[in-house]
mmCIF file of C-alpha atoms and ligand atoms in Angstrom:
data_model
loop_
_atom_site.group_PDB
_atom_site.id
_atom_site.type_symbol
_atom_site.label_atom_id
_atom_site.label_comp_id
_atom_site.label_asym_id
_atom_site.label_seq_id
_atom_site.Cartn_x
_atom_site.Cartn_y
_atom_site.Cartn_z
ATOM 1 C CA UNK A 1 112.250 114.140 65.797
ATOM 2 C CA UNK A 2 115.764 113.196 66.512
ATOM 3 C CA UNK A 3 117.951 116.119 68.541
ATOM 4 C CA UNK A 4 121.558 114.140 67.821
ATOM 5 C CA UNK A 5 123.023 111.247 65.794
ATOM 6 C CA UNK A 6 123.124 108.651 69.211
ATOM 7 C CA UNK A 7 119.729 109.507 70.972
ATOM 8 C CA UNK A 8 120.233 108.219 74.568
ATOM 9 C CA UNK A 9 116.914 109.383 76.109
ATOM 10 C CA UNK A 10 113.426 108.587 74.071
ATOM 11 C CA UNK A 11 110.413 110.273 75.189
ATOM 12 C CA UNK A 12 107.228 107.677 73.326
ATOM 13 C CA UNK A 13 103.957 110.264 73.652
ATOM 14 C CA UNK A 14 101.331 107.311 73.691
ATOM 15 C CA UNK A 15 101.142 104.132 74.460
ATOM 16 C CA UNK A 16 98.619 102.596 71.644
ATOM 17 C CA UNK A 17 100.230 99.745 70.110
ATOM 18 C CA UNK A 18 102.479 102.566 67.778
ATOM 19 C CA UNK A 19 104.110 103.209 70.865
ATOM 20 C CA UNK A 20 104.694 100.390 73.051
ATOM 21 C CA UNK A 21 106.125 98.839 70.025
ATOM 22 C CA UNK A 22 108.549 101.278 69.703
ATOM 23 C CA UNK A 23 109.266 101.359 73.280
ATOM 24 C CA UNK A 24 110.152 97.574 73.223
ATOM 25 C CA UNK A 25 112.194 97.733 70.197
ATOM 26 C CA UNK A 26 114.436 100.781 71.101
ATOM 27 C CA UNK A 27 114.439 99.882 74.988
ATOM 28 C CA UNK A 28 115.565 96.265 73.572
ATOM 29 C CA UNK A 29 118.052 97.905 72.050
ATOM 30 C CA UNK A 30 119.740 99.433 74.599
ATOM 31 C CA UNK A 31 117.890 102.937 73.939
ATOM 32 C CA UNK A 32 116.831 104.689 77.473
ATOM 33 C CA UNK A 33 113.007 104.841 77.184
ATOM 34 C CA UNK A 34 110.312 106.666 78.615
ATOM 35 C CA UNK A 35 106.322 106.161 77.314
ATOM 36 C CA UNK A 36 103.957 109.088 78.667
ATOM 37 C CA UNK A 37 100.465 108.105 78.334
ATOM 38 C CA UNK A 38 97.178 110.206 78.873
ATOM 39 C CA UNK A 39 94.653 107.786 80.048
ATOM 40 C CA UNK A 40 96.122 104.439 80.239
ATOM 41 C CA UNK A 41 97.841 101.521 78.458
ATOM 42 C CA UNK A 42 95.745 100.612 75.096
ATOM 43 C CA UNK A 43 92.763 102.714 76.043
ATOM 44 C CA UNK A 44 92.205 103.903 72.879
ATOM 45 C CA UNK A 45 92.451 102.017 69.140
ATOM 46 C CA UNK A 46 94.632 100.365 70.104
ATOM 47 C CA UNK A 47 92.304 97.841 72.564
ATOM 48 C CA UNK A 48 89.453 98.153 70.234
ATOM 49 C CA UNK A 49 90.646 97.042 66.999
ATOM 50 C CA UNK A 50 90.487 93.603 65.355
ATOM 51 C CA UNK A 51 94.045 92.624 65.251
ATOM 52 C CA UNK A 52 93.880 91.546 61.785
ATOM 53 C CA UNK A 53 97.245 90.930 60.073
ATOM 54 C CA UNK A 54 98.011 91.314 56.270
ATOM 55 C CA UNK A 55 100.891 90.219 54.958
ATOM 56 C CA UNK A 56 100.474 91.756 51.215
ATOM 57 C CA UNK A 57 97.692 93.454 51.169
ATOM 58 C CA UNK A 58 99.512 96.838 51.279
ATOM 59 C CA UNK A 59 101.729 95.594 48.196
ATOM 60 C CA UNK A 60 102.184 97.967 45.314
ATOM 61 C CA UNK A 61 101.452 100.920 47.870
ATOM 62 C CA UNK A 62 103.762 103.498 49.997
ATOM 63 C CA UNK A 63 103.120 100.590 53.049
ATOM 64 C CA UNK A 64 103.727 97.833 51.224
ATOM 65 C CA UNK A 65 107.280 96.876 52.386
ATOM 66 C CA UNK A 66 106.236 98.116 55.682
ATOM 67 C CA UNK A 67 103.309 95.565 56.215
ATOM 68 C CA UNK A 68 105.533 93.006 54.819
ATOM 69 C CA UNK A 69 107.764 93.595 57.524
ATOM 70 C CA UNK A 70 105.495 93.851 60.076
ATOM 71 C CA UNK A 71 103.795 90.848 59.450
ATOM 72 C CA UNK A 72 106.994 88.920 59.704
ATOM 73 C CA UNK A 73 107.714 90.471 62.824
ATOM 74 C CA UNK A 74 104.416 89.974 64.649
ATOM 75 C CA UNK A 75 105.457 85.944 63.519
ATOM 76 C CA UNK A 76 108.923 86.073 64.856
ATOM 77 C CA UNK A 77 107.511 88.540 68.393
ATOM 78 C CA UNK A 78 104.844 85.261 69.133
ATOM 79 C CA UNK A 79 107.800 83.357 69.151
ATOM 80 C CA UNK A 80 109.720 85.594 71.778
ATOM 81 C CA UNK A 81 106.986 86.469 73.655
ATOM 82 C CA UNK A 82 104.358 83.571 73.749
ATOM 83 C CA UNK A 83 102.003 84.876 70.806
ATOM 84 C CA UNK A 84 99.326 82.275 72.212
ATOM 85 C CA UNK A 85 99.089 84.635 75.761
ATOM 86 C CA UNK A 86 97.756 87.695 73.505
ATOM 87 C CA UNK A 87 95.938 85.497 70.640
ATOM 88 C CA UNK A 88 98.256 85.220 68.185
ATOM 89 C CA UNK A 89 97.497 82.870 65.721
ATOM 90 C CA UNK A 90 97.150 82.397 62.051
ATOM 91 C CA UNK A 91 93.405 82.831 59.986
ATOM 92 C CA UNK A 92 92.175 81.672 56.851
ATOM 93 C CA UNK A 93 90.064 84.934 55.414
ATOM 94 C CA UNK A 94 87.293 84.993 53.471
ATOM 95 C CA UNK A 95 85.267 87.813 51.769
ATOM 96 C CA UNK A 96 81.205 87.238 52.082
ATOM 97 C CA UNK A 97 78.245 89.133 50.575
ATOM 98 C CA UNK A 98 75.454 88.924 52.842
ATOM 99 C CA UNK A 99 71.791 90.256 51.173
ATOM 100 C CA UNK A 100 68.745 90.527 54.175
ATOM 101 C CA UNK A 101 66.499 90.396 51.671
ATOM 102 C CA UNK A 102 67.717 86.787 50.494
ATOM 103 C CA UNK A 103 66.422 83.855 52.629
ATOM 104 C CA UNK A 104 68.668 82.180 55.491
ATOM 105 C CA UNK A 105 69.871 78.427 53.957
ATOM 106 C CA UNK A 106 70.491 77.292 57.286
ATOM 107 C CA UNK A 107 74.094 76.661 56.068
ATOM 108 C CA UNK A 108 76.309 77.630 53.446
ATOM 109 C CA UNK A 109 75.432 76.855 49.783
ATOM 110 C CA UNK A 110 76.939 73.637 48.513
ATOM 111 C CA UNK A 111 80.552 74.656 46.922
ATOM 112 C CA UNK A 112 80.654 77.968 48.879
ATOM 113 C CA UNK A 113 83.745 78.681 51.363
ATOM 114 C CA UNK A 114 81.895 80.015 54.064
ATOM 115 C CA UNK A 115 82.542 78.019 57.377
ATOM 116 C CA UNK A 116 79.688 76.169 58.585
ATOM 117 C CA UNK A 117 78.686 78.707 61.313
ATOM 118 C CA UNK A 118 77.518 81.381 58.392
ATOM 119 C CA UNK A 119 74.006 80.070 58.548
ATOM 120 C CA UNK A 120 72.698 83.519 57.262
ATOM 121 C CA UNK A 121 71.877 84.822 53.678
ATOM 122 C CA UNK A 122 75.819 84.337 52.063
ATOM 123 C CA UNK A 123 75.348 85.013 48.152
ATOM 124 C CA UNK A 124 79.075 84.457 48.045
ATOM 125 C CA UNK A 125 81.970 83.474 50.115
ATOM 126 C CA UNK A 126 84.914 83.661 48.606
ATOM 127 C CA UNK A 127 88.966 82.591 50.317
ATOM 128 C CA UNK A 128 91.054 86.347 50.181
ATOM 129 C CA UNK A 129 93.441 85.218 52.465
ATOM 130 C CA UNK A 130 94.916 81.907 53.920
ATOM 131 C CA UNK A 131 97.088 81.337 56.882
ATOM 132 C CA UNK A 132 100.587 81.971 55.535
ATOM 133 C CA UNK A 133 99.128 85.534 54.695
ATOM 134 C CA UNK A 134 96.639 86.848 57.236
ATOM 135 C CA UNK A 135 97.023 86.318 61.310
ATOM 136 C CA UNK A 136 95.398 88.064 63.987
ATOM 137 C CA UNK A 137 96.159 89.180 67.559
ATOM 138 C CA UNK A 138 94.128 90.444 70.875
ATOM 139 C CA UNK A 139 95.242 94.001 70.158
ATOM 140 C CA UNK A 140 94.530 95.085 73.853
ATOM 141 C CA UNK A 141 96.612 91.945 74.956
ATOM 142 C CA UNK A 142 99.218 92.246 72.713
ATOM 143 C CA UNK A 143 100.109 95.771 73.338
ATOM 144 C CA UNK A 144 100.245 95.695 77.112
ATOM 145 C CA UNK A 145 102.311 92.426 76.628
ATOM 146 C CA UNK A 146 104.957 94.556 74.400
ATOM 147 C CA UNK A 147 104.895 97.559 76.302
ATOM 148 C CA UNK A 148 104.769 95.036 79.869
ATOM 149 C CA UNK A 149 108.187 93.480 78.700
ATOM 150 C CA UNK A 150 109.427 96.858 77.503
ATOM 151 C CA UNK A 151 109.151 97.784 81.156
ATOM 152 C CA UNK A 152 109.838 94.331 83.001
ATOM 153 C CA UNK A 153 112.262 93.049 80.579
ATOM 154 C CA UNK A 154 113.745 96.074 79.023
ATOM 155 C CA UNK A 155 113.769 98.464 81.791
ATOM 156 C CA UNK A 156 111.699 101.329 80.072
ATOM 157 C CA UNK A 157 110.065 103.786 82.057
ATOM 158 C CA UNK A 158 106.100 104.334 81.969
ATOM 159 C CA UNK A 159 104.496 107.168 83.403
ATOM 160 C CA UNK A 160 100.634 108.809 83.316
ATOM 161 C CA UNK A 161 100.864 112.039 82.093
ATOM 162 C CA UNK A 162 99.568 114.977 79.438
ATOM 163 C CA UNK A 163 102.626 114.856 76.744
ATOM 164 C CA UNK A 164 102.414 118.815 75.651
ATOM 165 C CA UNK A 165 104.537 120.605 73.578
ATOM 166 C CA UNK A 166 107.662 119.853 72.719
ATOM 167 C CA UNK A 167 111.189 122.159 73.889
ATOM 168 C CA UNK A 168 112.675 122.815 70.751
ATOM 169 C CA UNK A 169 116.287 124.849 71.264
ATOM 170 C CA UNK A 170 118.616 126.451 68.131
ATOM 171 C CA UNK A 171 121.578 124.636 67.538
ATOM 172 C CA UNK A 172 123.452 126.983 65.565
ATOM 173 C CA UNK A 173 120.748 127.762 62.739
ATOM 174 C CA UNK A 174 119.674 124.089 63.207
ATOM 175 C CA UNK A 175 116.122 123.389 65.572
ATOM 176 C CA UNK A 176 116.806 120.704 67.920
ATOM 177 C CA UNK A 177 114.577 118.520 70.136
ATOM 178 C CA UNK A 178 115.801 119.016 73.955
ATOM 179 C CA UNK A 179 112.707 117.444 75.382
ATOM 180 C CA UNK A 180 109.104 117.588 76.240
ATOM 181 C CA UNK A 181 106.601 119.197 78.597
ATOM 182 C CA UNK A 182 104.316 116.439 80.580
ATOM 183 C CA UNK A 183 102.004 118.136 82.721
ATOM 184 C CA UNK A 184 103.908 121.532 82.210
ATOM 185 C CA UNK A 185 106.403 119.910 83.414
ATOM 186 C CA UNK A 186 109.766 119.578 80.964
ATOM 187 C CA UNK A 187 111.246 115.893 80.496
ATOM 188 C CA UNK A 188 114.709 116.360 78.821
ATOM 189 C CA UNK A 189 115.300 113.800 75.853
ATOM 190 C CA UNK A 190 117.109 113.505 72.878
ATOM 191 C CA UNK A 191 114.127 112.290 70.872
ATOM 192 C CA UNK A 192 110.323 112.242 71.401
ATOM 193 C CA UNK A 193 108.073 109.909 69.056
ATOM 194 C CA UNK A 194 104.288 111.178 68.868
ATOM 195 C CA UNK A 195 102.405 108.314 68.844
ATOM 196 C CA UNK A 196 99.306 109.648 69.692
ATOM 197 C CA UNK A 197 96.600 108.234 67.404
ATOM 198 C CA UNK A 198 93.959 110.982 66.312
ATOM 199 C CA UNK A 199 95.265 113.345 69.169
ATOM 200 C CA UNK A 200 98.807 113.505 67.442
ATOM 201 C CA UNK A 201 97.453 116.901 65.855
ATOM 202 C CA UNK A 202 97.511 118.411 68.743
ATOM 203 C CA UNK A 203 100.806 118.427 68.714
ATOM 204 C CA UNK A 204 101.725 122.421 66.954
ATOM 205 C CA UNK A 205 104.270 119.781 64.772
ATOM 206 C CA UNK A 206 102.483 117.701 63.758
ATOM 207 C CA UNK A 207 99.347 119.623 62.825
ATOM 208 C CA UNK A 208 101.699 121.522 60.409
ATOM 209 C CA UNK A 209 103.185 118.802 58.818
ATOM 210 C CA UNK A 210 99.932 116.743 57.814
ATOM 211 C CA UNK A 211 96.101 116.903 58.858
ATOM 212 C CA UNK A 212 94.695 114.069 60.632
ATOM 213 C CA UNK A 213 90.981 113.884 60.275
ATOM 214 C CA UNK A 214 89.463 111.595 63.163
ATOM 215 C CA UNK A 215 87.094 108.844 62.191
ATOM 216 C CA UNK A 216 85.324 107.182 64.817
ATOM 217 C CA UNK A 217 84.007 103.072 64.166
ATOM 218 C CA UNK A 218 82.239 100.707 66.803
ATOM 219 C CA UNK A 219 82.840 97.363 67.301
ATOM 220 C CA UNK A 220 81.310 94.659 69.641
ATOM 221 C CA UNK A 221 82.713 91.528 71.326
ATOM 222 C CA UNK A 222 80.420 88.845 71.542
ATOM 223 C CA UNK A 223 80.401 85.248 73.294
ATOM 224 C CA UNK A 224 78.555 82.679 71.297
ATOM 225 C CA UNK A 225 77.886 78.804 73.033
ATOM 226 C CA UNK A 226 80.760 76.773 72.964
ATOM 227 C CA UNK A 227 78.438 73.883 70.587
ATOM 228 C CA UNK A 228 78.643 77.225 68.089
ATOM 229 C CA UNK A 229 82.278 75.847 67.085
ATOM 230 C CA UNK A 230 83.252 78.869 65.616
ATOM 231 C CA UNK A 231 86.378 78.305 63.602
ATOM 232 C CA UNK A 232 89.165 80.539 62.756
ATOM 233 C CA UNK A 233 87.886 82.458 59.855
ATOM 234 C CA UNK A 234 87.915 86.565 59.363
ATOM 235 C CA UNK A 235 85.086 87.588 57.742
ATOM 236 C CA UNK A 236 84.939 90.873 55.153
ATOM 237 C CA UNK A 237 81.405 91.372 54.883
ATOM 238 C CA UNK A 238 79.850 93.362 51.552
ATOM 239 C CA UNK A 239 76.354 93.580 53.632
ATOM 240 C CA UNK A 240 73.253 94.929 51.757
ATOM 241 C CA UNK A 241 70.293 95.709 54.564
ATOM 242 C CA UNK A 242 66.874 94.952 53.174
ATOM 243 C CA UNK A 243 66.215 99.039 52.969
ATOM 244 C CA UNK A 244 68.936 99.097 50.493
ATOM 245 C CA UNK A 245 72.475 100.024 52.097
ATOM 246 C CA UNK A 246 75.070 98.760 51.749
ATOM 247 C CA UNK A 247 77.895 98.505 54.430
ATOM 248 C CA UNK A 248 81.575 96.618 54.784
ATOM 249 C CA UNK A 249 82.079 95.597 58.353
ATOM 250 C CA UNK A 250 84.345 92.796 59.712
ATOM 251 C CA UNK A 251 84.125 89.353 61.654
ATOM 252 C CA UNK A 252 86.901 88.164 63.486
ATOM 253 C CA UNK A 253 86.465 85.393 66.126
ATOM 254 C CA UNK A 254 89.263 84.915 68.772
ATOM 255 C CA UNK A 255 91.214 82.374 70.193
ATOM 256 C CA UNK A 256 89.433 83.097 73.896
ATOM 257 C CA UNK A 257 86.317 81.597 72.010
ATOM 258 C CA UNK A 258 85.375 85.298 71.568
ATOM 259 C CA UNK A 259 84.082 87.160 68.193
ATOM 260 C CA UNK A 260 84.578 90.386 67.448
ATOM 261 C CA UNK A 261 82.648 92.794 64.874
ATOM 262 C CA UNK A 262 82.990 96.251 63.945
ATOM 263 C CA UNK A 263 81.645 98.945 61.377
ATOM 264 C CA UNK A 264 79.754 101.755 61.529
ATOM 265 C CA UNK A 265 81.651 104.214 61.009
ATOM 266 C CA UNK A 266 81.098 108.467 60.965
ATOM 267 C CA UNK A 267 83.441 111.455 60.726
ATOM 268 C CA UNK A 268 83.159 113.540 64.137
ATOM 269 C CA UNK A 269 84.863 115.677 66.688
ATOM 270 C CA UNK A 270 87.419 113.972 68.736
ATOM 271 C CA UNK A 271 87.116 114.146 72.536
ATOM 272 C CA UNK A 272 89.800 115.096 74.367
ATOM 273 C CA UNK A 273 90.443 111.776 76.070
ATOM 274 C CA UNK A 274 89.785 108.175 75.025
ATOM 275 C CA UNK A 275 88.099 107.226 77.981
ATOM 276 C CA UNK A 276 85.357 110.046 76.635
ATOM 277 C CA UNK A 277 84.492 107.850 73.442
ATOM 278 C CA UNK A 278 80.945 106.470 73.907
ATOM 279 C CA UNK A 279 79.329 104.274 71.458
ATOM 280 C CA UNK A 280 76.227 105.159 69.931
ATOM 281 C CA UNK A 281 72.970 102.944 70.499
ATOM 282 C CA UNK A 282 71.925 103.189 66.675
ATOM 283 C CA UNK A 283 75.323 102.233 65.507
ATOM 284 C CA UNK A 284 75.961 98.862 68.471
ATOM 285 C CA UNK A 285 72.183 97.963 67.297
ATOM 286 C CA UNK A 286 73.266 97.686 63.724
ATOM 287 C CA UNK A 287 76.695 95.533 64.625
ATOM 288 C CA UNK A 288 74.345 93.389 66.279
ATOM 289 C CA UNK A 289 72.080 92.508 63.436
ATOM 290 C CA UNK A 290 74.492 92.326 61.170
ATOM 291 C CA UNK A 291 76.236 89.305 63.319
ATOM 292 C CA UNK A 292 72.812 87.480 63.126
ATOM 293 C CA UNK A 293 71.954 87.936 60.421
ATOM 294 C CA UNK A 294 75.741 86.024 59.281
ATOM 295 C CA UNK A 295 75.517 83.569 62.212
ATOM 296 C CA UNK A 296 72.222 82.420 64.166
ATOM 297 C CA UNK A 297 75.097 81.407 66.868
ATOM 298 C CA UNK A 298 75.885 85.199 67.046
ATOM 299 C CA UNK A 299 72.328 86.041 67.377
ATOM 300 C CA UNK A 300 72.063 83.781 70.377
ATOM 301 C CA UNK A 301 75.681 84.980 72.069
ATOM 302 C CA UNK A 302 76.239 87.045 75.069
ATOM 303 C CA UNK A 303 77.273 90.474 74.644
ATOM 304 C CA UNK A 304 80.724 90.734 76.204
ATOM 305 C CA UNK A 305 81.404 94.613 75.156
ATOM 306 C CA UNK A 306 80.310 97.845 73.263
ATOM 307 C CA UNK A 307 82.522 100.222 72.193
ATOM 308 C CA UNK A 308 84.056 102.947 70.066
ATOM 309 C CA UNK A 309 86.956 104.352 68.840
ATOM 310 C CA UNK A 310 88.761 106.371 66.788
ATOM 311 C CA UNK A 311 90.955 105.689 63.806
ATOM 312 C CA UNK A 312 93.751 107.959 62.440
ATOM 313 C CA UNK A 313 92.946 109.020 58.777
ATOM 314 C CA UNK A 314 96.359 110.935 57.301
ATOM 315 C CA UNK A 315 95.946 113.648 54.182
ATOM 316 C CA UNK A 316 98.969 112.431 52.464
ATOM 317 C CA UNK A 317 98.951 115.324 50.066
ATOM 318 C CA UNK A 318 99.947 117.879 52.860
ATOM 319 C CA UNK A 319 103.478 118.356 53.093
HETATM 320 C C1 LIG B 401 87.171 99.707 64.698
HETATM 321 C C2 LIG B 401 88.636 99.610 64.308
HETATM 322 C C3 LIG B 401 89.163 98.379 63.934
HETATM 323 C C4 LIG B 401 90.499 98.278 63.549
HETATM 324 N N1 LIG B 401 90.987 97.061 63.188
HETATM 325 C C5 LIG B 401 92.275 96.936 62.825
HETATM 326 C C6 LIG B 401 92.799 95.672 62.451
HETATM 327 O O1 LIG B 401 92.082 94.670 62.442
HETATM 328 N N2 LIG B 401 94.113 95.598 62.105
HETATM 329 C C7 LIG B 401 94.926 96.710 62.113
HETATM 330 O O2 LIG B 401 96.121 96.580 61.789
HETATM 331 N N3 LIG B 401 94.453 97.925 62.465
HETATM 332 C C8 LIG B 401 93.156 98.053 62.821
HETATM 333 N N4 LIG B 401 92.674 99.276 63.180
HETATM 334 C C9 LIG B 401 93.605 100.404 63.199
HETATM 335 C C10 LIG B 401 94.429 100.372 64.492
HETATM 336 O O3 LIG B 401 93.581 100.188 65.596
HETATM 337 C C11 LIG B 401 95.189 101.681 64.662
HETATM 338 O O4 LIG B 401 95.941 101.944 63.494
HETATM 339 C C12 LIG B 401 96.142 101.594 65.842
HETATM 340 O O5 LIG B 401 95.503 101.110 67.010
HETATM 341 C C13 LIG B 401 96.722 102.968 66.100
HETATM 342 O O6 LIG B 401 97.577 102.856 67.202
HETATM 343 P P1 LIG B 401 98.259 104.124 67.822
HETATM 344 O O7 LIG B 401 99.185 103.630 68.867
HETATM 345 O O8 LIG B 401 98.814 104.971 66.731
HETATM 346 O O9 LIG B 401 97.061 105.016 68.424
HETATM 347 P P2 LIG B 401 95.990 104.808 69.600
HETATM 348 O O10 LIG B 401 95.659 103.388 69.850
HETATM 349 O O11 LIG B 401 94.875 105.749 69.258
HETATM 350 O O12 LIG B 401 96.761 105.326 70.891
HETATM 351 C C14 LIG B 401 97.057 106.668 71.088
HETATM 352 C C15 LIG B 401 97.348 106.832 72.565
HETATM 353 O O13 LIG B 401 97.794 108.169 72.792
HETATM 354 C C16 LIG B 401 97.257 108.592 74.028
HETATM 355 N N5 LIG B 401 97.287 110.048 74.086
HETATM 356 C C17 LIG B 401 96.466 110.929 73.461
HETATM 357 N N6 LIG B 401 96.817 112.184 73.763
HETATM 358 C C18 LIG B 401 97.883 112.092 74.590
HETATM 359 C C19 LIG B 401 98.712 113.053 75.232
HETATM 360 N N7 LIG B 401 98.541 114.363 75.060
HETATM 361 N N8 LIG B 401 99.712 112.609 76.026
HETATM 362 C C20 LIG B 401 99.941 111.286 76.199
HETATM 363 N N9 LIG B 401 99.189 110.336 75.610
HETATM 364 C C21 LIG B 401 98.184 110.737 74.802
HETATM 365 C C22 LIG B 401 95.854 108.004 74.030
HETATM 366 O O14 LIG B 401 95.306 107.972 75.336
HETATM 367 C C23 LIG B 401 96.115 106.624 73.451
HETATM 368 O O15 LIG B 401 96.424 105.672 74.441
HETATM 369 C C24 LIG B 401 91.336 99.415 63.556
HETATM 370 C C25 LIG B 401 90.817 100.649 63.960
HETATM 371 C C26 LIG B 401 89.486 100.758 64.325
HETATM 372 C C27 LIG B 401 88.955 102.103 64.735
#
């Protein structure tokens, strides 16, 4: 949404990791940058994810060069900006069929790659990623560190606000970006980037260029004992219940001697602001069986957080 060939002023609607990444990147570059944000930094997705890294598992796909790059760039950013202080750090990755209905070993079958904290019913553990292809990150850390250094560092501008619609003048025949309304209020700019998550359709632009349908997941951060020596391995469950279903969620423990699992997820309406995304009991109840069912040292941790949130699916097809 670029109004001229040298943008000078960049409104960023959003500041999920999308944009506080592109805040740092253009502010870094000399770009004159201002992030509007609803709620607050990383309210949304963007603090609730697991921060898993792929390097090629987009590869063959429209993302494919995109992850690629990405990945190399979250390498060389923990370099500049002390990965370890937002949990940076490479993973070994393992898929793992879990069945209820099969009885807990105690530990993992001998010749199977599960880490010795699976204690539960693994049929299979098999390596789908090592650490020169998969890493992970704190995502709530890691994009208030970017967008903190955008700021700090970089000398972009951060505001609270409602990011509206945008002002759009003629240019001859040709539409132009001249800026954007925040709280009815109009912020002149030579570009704006919509980074909104599931709330970028309610932007009029963006709702006629592609459909976004929200889909809202839960995750839960747990604390196990230290003694539970949980080692850096994400987990991609297959995970049959013993009723019968069947379910994918993920395990990813953290460098803060955290883990974090999510799932469970549903298509429904979006609020209107993050901070009015509540998980449901059902769904939190489920994460937490699931974990101890894997681990008896996630059975036995502290609950550190339940939440929700809500991920961005595109319809490509629209044009
Ligand atoms: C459970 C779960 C786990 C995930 N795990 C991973 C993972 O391991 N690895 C991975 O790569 N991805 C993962 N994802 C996906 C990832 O979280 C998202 O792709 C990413 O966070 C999207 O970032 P974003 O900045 O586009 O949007 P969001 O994080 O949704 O941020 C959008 C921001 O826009 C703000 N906003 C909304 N409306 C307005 C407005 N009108 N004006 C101003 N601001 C507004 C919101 O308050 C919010 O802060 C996961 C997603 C979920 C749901």
């Amino acid at each position: 949404l670029t109004s001229t060939s040298d943008p000078q002023h960049v409104v960023i609607c959003g500041a999920g990791v999308i944009g506080s990444c592109t805040a740092y990147y253009l502010a870094k570059r000399g770009a004159r940058v201002t992030v509007v944000e609803k709620t607050a930094a990383a309210c949304a997705a963007s603090g609730k994810a697991g921060g898993f890294l792929a390097l090629d598992w987009c590869d063959g796909g429209p993302l494919g060069n995109l992850a690629r790059a990405s990945f190399q760039l979250h390498a060389q950013l923990a370099d500049e900006l002390d990965g370890a202080s937002y949990g940076y750090r490479k993973v070994d990755t393992l898929s793992v069929s879990i069945d209820e209905s099969a009885r807990a070993s105690g530990r993992p079958s001998a010749g199977s790659s599960a880490p010795e904290w699976v204690t539960g019913p693994a049929k299979s553990a098999k390596p789908i990623g090592s650490t020169k292809t998969t890493a992970q990150v704190h995502p709530e850390l890691f994009t208030k560190k970017v967008l903190s250094v955008a700021v700090e560092k970089y000398g972009a501008k951060f505001m609270i606000g409602e990011a509206q619609e945008l002002n759009v003048e003629l240019d001859g025949l040709v539409p132009r970006v001249k800026g954007l309304f925040v709280d009815g209020e109009l912020i002149e700019a030579d570009s704006v980037v919509i980074s909104m998550g599931p709330w970028s359709a309610t932007n009029k632009l963006v709702s006629a260029l592609t459909t976004i349908s929200p889909l809202k997941a839960h995750s839960i951060v747990l604390r196990p004992k230290p003694e539970a020596a949980i080692t850096p391995h994400a987990l991609f469950l297959t995970y049959r219940t013993k009723e019968g279903v069947t379910m994918d969620p993920e395990i990813y423990p953290r460098p803060t001697g955290e883990v974090y699992v999510c799932g469970m997820s549903e298509e429904t309406t979006l609020p209107s602001v993050a901070d009015q995304i509540f998980p449901k009991k059902q769904s939190i109840a489920m994460l937490q069986r699931v974990a101890a069912t894997v681990s008896s040292h996630l059975g036995d941790a502290e609950m550190v957080t339940e939440q929700a949130c809500f991920l961005d699916q595109f319809d490509e097809g629209k044009k």
